[in-house]
Tab-separated table of C-alpha atoms in Angstrom:
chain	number	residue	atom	x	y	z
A	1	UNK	CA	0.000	0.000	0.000
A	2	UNK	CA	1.432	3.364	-0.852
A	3	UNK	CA	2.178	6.080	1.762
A	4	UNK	CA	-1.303	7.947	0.838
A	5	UNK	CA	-3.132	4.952	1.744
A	6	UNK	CA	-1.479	4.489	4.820
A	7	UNK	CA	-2.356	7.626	5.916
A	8	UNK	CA	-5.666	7.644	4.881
A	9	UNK	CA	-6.225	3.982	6.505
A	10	UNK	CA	-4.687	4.723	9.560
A	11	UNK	CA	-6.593	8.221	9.842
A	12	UNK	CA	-10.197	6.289	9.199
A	13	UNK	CA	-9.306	3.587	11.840
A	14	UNK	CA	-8.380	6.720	14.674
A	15	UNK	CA	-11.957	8.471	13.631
A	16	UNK	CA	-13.202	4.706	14.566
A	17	UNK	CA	-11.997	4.471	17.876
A	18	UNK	CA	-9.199	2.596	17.269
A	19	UNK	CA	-5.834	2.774	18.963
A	20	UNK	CA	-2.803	4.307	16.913
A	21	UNK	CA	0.913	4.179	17.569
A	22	UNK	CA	1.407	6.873	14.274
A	23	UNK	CA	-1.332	9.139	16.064
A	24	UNK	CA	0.832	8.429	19.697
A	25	UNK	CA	4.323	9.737	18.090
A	26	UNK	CA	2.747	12.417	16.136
A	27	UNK	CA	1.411	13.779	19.447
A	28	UNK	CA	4.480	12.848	21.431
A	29	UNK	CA	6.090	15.155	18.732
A	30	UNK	CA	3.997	17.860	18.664
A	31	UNK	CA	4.320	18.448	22.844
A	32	UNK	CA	8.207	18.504	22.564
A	33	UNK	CA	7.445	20.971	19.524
A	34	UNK	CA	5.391	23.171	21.545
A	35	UNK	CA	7.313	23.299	24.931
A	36	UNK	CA	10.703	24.487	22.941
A	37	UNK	CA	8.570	27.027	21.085
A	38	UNK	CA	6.535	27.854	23.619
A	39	UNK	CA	9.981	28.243	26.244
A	40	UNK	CA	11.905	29.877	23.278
A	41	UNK	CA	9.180	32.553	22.612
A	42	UNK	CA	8.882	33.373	26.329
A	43	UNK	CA	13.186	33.778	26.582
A	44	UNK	CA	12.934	36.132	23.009
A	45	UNK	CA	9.916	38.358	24.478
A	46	UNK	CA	11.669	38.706	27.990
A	47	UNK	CA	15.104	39.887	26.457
A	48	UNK	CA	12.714	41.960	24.323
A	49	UNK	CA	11.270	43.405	27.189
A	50	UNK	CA	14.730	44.245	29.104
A	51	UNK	CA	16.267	45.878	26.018
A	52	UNK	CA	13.182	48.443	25.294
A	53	UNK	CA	12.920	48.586	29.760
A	54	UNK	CA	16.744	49.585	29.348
A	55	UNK	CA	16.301	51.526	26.236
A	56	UNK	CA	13.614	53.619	27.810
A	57	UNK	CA	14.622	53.728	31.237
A	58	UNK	CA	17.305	56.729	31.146
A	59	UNK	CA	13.985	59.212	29.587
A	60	UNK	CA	13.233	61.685	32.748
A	61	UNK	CA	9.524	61.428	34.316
A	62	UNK	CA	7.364	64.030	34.593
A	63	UNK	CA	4.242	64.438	36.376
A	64	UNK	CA	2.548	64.759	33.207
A	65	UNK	CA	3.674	61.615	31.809
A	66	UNK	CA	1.090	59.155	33.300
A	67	UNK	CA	-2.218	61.084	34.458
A	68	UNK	CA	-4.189	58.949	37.107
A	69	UNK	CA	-6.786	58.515	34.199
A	70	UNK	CA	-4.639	56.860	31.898
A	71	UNK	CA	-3.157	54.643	34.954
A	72	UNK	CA	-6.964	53.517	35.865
A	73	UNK	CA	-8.288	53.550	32.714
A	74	UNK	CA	-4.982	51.238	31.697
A	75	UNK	CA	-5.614	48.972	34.893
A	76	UNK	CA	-9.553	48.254	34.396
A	77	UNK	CA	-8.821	47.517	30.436
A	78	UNK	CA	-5.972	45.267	31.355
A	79	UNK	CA	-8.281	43.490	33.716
A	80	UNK	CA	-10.924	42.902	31.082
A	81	UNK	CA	-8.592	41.478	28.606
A	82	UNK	CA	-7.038	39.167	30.982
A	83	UNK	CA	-10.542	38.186	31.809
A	84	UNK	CA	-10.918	37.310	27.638
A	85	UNK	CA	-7.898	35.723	27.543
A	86	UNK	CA	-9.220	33.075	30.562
A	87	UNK	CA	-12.340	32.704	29.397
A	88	UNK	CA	-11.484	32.034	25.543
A	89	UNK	CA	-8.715	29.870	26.399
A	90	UNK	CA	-10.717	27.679	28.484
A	91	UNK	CA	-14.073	28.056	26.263
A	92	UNK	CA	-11.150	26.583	23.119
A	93	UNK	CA	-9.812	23.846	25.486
A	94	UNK	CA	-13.357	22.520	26.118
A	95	UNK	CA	-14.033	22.601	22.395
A	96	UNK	CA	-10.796	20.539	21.216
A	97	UNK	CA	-11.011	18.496	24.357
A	98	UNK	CA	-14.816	17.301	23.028
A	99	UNK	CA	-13.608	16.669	19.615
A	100	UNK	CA	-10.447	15.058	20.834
A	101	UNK	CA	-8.317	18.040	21.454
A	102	UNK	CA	-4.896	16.203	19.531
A	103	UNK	CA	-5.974	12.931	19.179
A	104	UNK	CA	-7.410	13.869	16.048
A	105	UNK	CA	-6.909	11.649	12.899
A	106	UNK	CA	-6.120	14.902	11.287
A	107	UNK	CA	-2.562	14.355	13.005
A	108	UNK	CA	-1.886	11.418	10.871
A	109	UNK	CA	-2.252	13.235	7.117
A	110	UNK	CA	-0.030	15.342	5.477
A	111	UNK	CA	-0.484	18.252	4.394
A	112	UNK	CA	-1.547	17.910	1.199
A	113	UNK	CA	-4.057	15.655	2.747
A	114	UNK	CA	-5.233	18.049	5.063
A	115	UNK	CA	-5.532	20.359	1.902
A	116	UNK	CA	-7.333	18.287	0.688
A	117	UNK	CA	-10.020	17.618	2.759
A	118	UNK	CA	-10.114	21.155	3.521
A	119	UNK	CA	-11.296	21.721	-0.035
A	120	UNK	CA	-13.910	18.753	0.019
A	121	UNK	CA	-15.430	20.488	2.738
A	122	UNK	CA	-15.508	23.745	0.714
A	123	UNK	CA	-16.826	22.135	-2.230
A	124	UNK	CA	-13.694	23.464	-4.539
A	125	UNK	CA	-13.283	19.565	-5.332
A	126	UNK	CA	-15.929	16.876	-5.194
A	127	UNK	CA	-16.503	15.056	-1.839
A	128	UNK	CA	-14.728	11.568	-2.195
A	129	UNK	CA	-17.355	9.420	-0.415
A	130	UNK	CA	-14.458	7.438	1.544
A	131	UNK	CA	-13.560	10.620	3.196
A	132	UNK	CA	-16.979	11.705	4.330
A	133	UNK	CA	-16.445	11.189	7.975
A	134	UNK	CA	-13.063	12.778	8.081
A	135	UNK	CA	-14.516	16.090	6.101
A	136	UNK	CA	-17.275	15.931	9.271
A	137	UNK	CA	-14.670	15.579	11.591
A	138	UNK	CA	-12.957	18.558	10.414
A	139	UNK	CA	-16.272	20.709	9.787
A	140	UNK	CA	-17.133	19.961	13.507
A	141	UNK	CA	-13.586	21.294	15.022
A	142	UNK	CA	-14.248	24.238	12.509
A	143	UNK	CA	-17.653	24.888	14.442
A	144	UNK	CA	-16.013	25.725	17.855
A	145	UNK	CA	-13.073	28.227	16.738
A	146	UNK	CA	-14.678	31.220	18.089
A	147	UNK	CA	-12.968	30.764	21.089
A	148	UNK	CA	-9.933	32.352	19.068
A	149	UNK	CA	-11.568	35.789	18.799
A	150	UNK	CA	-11.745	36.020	22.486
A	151	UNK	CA	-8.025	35.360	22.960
A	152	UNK	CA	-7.075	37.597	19.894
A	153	UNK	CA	-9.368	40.277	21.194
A	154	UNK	CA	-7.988	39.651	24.477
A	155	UNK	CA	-4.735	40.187	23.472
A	156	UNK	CA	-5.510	43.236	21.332
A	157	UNK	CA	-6.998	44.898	24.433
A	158	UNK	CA	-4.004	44.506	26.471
A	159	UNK	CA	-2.143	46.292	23.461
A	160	UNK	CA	-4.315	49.025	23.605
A	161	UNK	CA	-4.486	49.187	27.909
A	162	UNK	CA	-0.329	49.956	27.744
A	163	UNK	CA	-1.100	52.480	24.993
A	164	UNK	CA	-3.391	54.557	26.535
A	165	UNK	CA	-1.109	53.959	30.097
A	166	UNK	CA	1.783	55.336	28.673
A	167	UNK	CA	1.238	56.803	24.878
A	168	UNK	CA	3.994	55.875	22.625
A	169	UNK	CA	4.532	55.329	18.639
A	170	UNK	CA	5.560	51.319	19.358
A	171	UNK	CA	2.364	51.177	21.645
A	172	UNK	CA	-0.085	52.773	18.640
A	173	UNK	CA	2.471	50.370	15.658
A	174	UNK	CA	1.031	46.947	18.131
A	175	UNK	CA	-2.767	48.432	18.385
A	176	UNK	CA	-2.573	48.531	14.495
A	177	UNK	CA	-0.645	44.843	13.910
A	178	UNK	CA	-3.326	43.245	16.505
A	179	UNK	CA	-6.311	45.096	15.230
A	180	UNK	CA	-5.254	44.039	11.805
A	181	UNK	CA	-4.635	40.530	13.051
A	182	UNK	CA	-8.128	40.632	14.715
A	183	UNK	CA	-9.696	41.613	11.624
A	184	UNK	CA	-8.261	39.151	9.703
A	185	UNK	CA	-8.578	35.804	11.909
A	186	UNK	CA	-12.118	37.049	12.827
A	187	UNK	CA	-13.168	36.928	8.938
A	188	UNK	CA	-11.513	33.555	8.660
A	189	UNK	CA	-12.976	31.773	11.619
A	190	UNK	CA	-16.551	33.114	10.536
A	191	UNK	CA	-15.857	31.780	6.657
A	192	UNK	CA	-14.637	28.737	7.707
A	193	UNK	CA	-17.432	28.253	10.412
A	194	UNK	CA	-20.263	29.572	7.800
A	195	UNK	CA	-18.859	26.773	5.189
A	196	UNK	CA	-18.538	23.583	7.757
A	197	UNK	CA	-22.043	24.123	9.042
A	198	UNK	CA	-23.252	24.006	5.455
A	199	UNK	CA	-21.116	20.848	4.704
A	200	UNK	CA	-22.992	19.424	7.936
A	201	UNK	CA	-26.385	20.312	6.759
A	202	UNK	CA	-25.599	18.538	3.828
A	203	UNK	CA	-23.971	15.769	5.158
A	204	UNK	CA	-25.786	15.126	8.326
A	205	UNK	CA	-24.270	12.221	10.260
């Protein structure tokens, strides 16, 4: 049987219940994966942080610089979005933990396979009727991304809490990147939402 097959077998046999020693590396993988991106992304934004705390630290204060209203206004805003952050992250984990959270059989295709199935559920190919239950699977984990906006918007928030704290050009430059970023996961999430619940009205299980 040729790699494609594989895959594809071994992907229809996880969707069934069955237990996979592919699907157990691939996830074994993708946690060492994420704990040296995750621990090299918190060492790169903490030297980032000392440099600009160094870079800025030798400008004189004033009593201008930080009126009480920008400090509580700053605070309350910062509180919100940490709020957002909590509630969409565990609002997402509930949602991948229901439809498996990584022991999905989506682990176990390429790519190319992924693409794939990604376009069967859009309809920009025709719906191979041995991959039915996979397209389902993936329409149903596209169903509960909304959880993302809260995080993103989240996020965005805290951007804009430090910027109206303490005004500054590099402040206003991450406001626009995040509110740009916001826009444009927020119109993906709702396309690819808007398509899989029209792939599961017509393909009801």
């Amino acid at each position: 049987m040729d790699h494609d097959g594989e895959r594809w077998a071994e992907a229809q046999r996880i969707l069934d219940g069955l237990p996979s020693q592919a699907l157990e590396a691939r996830i074994r993988h993708r946690v060492r994966l994420s704990i040296l991106l995750g621990t090299g992304l918190v060492l790169l934004a903490a030297g980032a942080a000392f440099a600009l705390l160094a870079w800025l630290g030798d400008e004189p204060a004033t009593a201008d610089d930080d009126p009480r209203w920008r400090t509580i206004a700053g605070l309350v805003l910062t509180a919100g979005a940490f709020v957002l952050v909590i509630v969409g992250g565990v609002t997402q984990w509930r949602a991948n933990r229901r439809l498996g959270g990584l022991r999905t059989p989506l682990m176990v295709l390429d790519r190319r396979q992924q693409k794939l199935l990604l376009d069967e559920l859009r309809g920009v190919v025709p719906l191979d009727q041995a991959h039915v239950g996979l397209v389902r699977h993936l329409a149903e984990r596209q169903t509960g991304q909304r959880a993302l906006l809260l995080l993103q918007l989240g996020l965005l928030l805290m951007f804009v809490a430090q910027f109206i704290g303490s005004p500054s050009a590099w402040r206003l430059a991450m406001v626009l990147v995040f509110g740009a970023g916001f826009g444009v996961l927020a119109l993906m999430v709702l396309r690819n939402e808007r398509q899989a619940r029209r792939f599961l009205a017509e393909q009801p299980g």
